[in-house]
Short mmCIF file of C-alpha atoms in Angstrom, two decimals:
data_model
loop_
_atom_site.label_atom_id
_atom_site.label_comp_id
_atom_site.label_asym_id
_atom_site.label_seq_id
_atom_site.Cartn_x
_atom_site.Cartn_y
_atom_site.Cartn_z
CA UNK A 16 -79.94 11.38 0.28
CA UNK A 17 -80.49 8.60 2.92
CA UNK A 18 -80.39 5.57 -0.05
CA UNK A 19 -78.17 7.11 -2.09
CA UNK A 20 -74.55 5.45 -2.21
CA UNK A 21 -71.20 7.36 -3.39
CA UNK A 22 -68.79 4.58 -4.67
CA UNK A 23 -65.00 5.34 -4.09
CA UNK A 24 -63.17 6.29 -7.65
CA UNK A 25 -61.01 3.38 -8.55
CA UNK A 26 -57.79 5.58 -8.55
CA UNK A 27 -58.31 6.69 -5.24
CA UNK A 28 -54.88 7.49 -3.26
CA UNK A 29 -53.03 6.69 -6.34
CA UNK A 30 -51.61 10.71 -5.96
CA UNK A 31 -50.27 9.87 -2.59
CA UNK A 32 -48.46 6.34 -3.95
CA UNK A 33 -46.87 8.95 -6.70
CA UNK A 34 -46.39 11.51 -4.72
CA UNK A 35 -44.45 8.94 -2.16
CA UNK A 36 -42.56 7.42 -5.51
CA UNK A 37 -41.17 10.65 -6.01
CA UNK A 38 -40.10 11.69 -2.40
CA UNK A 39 -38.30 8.81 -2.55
CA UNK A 40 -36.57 9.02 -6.16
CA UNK A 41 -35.61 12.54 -4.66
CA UNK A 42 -33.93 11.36 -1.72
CA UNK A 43 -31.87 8.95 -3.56
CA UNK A 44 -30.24 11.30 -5.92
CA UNK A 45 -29.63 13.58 -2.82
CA UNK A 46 -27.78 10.89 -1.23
CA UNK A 47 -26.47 9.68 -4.39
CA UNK A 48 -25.48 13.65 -4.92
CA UNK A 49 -23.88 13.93 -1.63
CA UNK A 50 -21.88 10.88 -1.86
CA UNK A 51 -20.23 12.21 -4.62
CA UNK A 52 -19.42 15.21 -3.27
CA UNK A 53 -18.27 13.85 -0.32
CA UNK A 54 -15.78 11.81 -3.05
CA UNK A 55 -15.03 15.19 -3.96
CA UNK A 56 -13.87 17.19 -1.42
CA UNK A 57 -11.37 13.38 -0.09
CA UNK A 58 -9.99 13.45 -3.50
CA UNK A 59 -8.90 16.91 -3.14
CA UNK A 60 -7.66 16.63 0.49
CA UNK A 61 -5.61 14.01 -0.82
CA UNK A 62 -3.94 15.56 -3.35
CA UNK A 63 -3.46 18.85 -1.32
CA UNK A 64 -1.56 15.83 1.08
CA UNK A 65 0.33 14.56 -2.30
CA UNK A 66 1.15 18.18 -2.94
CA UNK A 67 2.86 19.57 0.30
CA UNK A 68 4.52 16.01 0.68
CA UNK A 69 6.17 16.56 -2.72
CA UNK A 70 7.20 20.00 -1.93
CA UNK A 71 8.47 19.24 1.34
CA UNK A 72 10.56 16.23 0.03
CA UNK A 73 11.81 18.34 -3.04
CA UNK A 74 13.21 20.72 -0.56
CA UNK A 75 14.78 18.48 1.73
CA UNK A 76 16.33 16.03 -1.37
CA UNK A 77 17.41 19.99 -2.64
CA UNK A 78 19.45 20.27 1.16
CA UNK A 79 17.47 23.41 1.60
CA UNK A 80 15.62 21.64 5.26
CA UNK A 81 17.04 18.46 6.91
CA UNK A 82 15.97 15.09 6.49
CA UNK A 83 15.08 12.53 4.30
CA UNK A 84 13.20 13.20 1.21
CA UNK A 85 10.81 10.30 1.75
CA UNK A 86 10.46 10.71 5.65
CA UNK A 87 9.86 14.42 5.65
CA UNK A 88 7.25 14.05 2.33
CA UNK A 89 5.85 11.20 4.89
CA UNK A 90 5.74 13.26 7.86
CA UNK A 91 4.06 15.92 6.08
CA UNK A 92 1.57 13.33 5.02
CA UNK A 93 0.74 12.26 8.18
CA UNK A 94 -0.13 16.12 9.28
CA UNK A 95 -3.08 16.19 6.89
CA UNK A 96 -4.33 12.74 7.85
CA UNK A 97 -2.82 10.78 5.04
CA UNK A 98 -0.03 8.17 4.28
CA UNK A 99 2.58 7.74 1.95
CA UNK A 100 1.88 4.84 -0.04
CA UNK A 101 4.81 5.50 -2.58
CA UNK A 102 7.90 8.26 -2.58
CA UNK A 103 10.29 8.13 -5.22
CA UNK A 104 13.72 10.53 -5.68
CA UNK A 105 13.69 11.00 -9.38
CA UNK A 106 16.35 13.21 -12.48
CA UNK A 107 16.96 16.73 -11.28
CA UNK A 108 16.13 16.71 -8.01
CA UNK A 109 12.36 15.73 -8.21
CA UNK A 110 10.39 13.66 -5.59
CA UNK A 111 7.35 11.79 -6.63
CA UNK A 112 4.77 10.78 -4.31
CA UNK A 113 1.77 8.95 -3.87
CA UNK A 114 -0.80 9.37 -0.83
CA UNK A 115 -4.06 7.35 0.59
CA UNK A 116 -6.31 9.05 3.19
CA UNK A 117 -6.40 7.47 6.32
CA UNK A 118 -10.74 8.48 6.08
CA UNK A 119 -12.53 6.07 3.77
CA UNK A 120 -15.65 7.11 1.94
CA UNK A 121 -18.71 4.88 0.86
CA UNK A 122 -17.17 4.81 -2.42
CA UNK A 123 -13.93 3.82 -1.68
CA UNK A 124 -10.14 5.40 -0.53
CA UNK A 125 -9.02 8.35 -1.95
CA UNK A 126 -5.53 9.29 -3.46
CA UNK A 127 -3.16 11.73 -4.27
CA UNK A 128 -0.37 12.29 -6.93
CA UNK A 129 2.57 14.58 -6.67
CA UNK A 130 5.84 15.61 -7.89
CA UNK A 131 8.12 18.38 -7.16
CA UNK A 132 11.29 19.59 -8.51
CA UNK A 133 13.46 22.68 -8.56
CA UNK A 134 11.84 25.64 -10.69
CA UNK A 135 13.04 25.06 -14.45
#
């Protein structure tokens, strides 16, 4: 076996350049997957913001805590890390608000939408 010569297979290590392609295709859509997510869960923080801001400013506009609608909604805001980028006293007793996480994500700011009246 002394002359005898083995010549390497063209394709040689062409599994390990695929199996690195795909390693890497994975780990993109996990980031890509966790991104979103992370999108996810700021969205809903600042609606749950939006939300108690718009109750608590219904109730004070209603008389039934002191304050002003818009400061209170604001203040309440502020306690789950967000601001108040709009309040508005609307018919029957309704406040409408608008919020903006103070936390930015990759993908950009995340906001909230409320309003909050009296029970029909």
């Amino acid at each position: 076996m002394r002359g005898v010569r083995i010549r390497d297979h063209p394709e040689r290590g062409s599994g390990t350049v695929l199996a690195a392609g795909l390693a890497l295709v994975i780990i993109m859509a996990m980031t890509l997957m966790l991104l979103l997510a992370q999108s996810a869960v700021m969205a809903s923080r600042a609606a749950a913001a939006a939300d108690l801001g718009a109750l608590a400013g219904a109730d004070a506009l209603r008389g039934l805590t002191s304050g002003d609608p818009c400061a209170v909604a604001a203040a309440v805001a502020s306690r789950h890390d967000a601001v108040l980028t709009s309040c508005a006293e609307g018919a029957g007793l309704t406040v409408e608000v608008r919020t903006m996480l103070n936390a930015r994500s990759m993908l950009g700011a995340a906001s909230g939408h409320a309003r909050a009246g009296p029970p029909p």
